[in-house]
Short mmCIF file of C-alpha atoms in Angstrom, two decimals:
data_model
loop_
_atom_site.label_atom_id
_atom_site.label_comp_id
_atom_site.label_asym_id
_atom_site.label_seq_id
_atom_site.Cartn_x
_atom_site.Cartn_y
_atom_site.Cartn_z
CA ARG A 1 -10.46 2.81 45.70
CA ALA A 2 -8.26 3.23 42.60
CA THR A 3 -7.31 6.58 41.25
CA TRP A 4 -6.65 6.65 37.46
CA CYS A 5 -4.37 9.13 35.93
CA ARG A 6 -4.86 9.82 32.23
CA ALA A 7 -1.84 10.72 30.14
CA ASP A 8 -1.99 11.71 26.54
CA VAL A 9 0.99 10.33 24.57
CA ALA A 10 1.54 10.22 20.84
CA LEU A 11 4.07 8.61 18.52
CA ARG A 12 5.34 11.13 16.05
CA ALA A 13 7.76 10.91 13.07
CA MET A 14 9.58 14.18 13.29
CA THR A 15 12.79 15.89 12.32
CA LYS A 16 15.15 17.14 15.03
CA GLU A 17 14.16 20.70 14.18
CA ALA A 18 10.41 19.98 14.63
CA VAL A 19 11.06 18.40 18.01
CA LYS A 20 12.91 21.56 19.12
CA GLU A 21 9.98 23.77 18.00
CA SER A 22 7.39 21.53 19.63
CA GLN A 23 5.55 22.68 22.73
CA MET A 24 5.68 19.09 23.99
CA TYR A 25 8.24 16.87 25.81
CA GLY A 26 9.40 13.63 24.26
CA PHE A 27 11.67 10.66 24.14
CA LYS A 28 13.44 9.68 20.98
CA VAL A 29 12.56 6.10 20.21
CA CYS A 30 14.50 5.45 17.05
CA ASN A 31 15.78 6.68 13.67
CA ILE A 32 13.42 6.08 10.77
CA PRO A 33 14.87 5.30 7.41
CA HIS A 34 12.59 5.34 4.39
CA VAL A 35 12.78 3.10 1.29
CA ILE A 36 11.46 3.36 -2.21
CA CYS A 37 9.58 0.14 -2.87
CA ALA A 38 7.14 -1.76 -5.09
CA SER A 39 5.52 -5.19 -5.23
CA PRO A 40 7.08 -7.95 -7.41
CA HIS A 41 3.74 -7.91 -9.37
CA TYR A 42 4.05 -4.19 -10.16
CA LEU A 43 7.73 -4.60 -11.20
CA SER A 44 6.84 -7.61 -13.39
CA GLU A 45 4.43 -5.27 -15.37
CA ASN A 46 6.55 -2.10 -15.22
CA LYS A 47 10.28 -1.83 -15.65
CA ALA A 48 11.90 -0.91 -12.32
CA PRO A 49 13.14 2.67 -12.22
CA GLU A 50 16.86 2.94 -12.57
CA GLU A 51 17.18 6.71 -12.14
CA LEU A 52 14.99 9.35 -10.60
CA SER A 53 13.89 10.59 -13.98
CA ASP A 54 12.33 7.11 -14.59
CA LEU A 55 9.79 7.87 -11.87
CA ALA A 56 7.95 10.09 -14.38
CA HIS A 57 6.81 6.85 -16.09
CA HIS A 58 5.52 5.30 -12.84
CA ASN A 59 2.47 5.68 -10.59
CA THR A 60 3.53 6.61 -7.09
CA LEU A 61 1.44 6.09 -4.05
CA LEU A 62 1.33 9.23 -1.89
CA TYR A 63 0.74 10.11 1.71
CA LYS A 64 -1.45 13.23 2.38
CA LEU A 65 -1.35 15.17 5.60
CA TYR A 66 -3.54 18.25 6.41
CA ASP A 67 -4.59 18.57 2.79
CA GLN A 68 -0.94 18.67 1.68
CA THR A 69 -0.05 15.74 -0.69
CA HIS A 70 3.64 14.74 -0.29
CA ASN A 71 4.38 14.52 -4.04
CA ALA A 72 7.93 15.88 -3.97
CA TRP A 73 10.49 13.32 -2.81
CA GLU A 74 13.78 14.34 -1.38
CA LEU A 75 16.63 11.91 -1.92
CA THR A 76 20.46 11.94 -1.78
CA LYS A 77 23.12 10.16 -3.73
CA ASN A 78 26.83 10.46 -2.92
CA GLY A 79 26.08 13.53 -0.81
CA GLU A 80 24.19 15.34 -3.56
CA LYS A 81 20.58 16.23 -2.81
CA PHE A 82 17.78 15.67 -5.32
CA ARG A 83 14.10 16.68 -5.23
CA VAL A 84 11.82 14.91 -7.66
CA LYS A 85 8.20 15.62 -8.21
CA VAL A 86 6.20 12.39 -8.71
CA GLN A 87 2.86 11.58 -10.24
CA SER A 88 0.08 9.70 -8.64
CA ASN A 89 -3.49 8.59 -9.19
CA ARG A 90 -4.11 8.36 -5.46
CA ALA A 91 -3.19 9.83 -2.09
CA VAL A 92 -4.48 9.14 1.41
CA ASN A 93 -3.87 10.35 4.97
CA ASP A 94 -3.28 6.73 6.23
CA GLY A 95 0.18 5.38 5.80
CA ASP A 96 -0.98 1.76 6.12
CA ILE A 97 -3.36 2.19 3.13
CA VAL A 98 -0.33 3.44 1.15
CA ARG A 99 1.48 0.25 2.22
CA ARG A 100 -1.37 -1.95 1.24
CA TRP A 101 -1.75 -0.30 -2.20
CA CYS A 102 1.94 -0.92 -2.72
CA VAL A 103 1.70 -4.61 -1.70
CA ASP A 104 -1.32 -4.86 -4.05
CA GLY A 105 0.76 -3.63 -7.01
CA ALA A 106 -0.85 -0.18 -7.48
CA GLY A 107 2.55 1.62 -7.77
CA ILE A 108 5.79 2.65 -6.16
CA ALA A 109 5.85 4.12 -2.62
CA LYS A 110 8.29 5.87 -0.32
CA LYS A 111 7.68 4.22 2.97
CA SER A 112 9.13 3.99 6.45
CA ALA A 113 11.30 0.91 6.78
CA ILE A 114 9.50 0.27 10.08
CA ASP A 115 6.13 0.13 8.26
CA VAL A 116 7.31 -2.20 5.47
CA ALA A 117 9.84 -4.33 7.28
CA GLU A 118 7.74 -7.49 7.28
CA ASP A 119 6.71 -6.93 3.63
CA LEU A 120 10.38 -6.63 2.61
CA LEU A 121 11.38 -9.67 4.69
CA ASN A 122 8.70 -11.85 3.19
CA GLY A 123 9.18 -10.68 -0.37
CA LYS A 124 5.88 -8.88 -0.78
CA LEU A 125 7.78 -5.64 -1.51
CA LYS A 126 11.16 -5.06 -3.18
CA ARG A 127 13.41 -1.97 -2.90
CA VAL A 128 14.05 0.13 -6.03
CA LEU A 129 16.43 3.01 -6.61
CA THR A 130 18.64 1.70 -3.79
CA GLN A 131 21.50 3.93 -4.86
CA TYR A 132 19.49 6.90 -3.46
CA THR A 133 18.72 7.45 0.20
CA VAL A 134 15.92 9.30 1.81
CA PRO A 135 16.82 11.61 4.71
CA LEU A 136 16.30 10.00 8.09
CA THR A 137 13.45 11.11 10.33
CA GLU A 138 13.07 10.16 13.99
CA MET A 139 10.28 8.56 15.98
CA TRP A 140 9.38 10.35 19.14
CA LEU A 141 7.05 9.37 22.00
CA MET A 142 5.56 12.82 22.81
CA LEU A 143 3.82 14.08 25.96
CA PRO A 144 2.31 17.41 26.80
CA SER A 145 4.24 17.74 30.03
CA ARG A 146 7.28 16.30 31.87
CA HIS A 147 4.95 15.66 34.73
CA LEU A 148 3.17 12.90 32.78
CA ILE A 149 6.30 10.78 32.52
CA THR A 150 5.43 7.69 34.46
CA PRO A 151 7.02 4.27 34.73
CA ALA A 152 4.27 3.05 32.36
CA VAL A 153 5.27 5.65 29.71
CA ARG A 154 8.98 4.61 30.12
CA LEU A 155 7.96 0.96 29.71
CA VAL A 156 6.12 1.72 26.49
CA ARG A 157 9.20 3.61 25.19
CA ASP A 158 11.56 0.72 26.14
CA GLU A 159 9.27 -1.88 24.55
CA LEU A 160 8.94 0.11 21.34
CA LYS A 161 12.72 0.42 21.11
CA LEU A 162 13.07 -3.41 21.58
CA VAL A 163 10.51 -4.27 18.85
CA ILE A 164 11.89 -1.67 16.36
CA GLU A 165 15.48 -2.72 17.01
CA ALA A 166 14.54 -6.38 16.26
CA ARG A 167 13.04 -5.25 12.90
CA ARG A 168 16.17 -3.27 12.18
CA GLN A 169 18.41 -6.20 12.92
CA LYS A 170 16.39 -8.59 10.72
CA LEU A 171 16.50 -6.13 7.75
CA ILE A 172 20.25 -5.67 8.13
CA GLU A 173 20.94 -9.48 8.54
CA LYS A 174 18.95 -10.16 5.29
CA GLY A 175 20.85 -7.42 3.44
CA LEU A 176 17.69 -5.42 2.84
CA LEU A 177 19.14 -2.35 4.57
CA THR A 178 22.68 -1.39 5.68
CA GLU A 179 23.84 -0.02 9.04
CA ASN A 180 24.47 3.27 7.29
CA GLU A 181 20.93 3.47 6.03
CA TRP A 182 19.50 2.70 9.45
CA PRO A 183 21.94 3.75 12.15
CA SER A 184 21.12 2.57 15.67
CA LEU A 185 20.59 5.09 18.39
CA ASN A 186 23.86 4.09 19.96
CA SER A 187 25.87 4.87 16.79
CA LEU A 188 24.77 8.53 16.55
#
């Protein structure tokens, strides 16, 4: 007779501060850099933005969470922080839909490099405004209790780390991201 134990786990993109405030326990899986990107088709019809002010002339593709549309992008350049409000004709609570809109040429998106790694590698998306960086977030595997940490949960964490690190290495090798933009867990 087998006894099954159910454990609720979630992957969350969080800041360090949010993890500290959380009522849950977690494992950090990786750092998450974000990139500003668009499809070659979109860029062939619209001049690529060269400065943040140019975004006013572009449609951006936005993520929406709990009825809050993320239409203010925070970026840095040479240590100076910028916050730019962007315009959009669409927003959705599904990050993959934002990615697909971007690939389809509907506008410019701010996306996790993890989400768009394959699109960048195969040329479906191109980075824009590369002189700016988006603050890193972190991916955490979250559990409601320490008691739910099992060998299976540790295996999931370790496999995620391997898959994501392979994506990171490919992007760095192809010159699509730098080590500074996507530091490994070991370098922090």
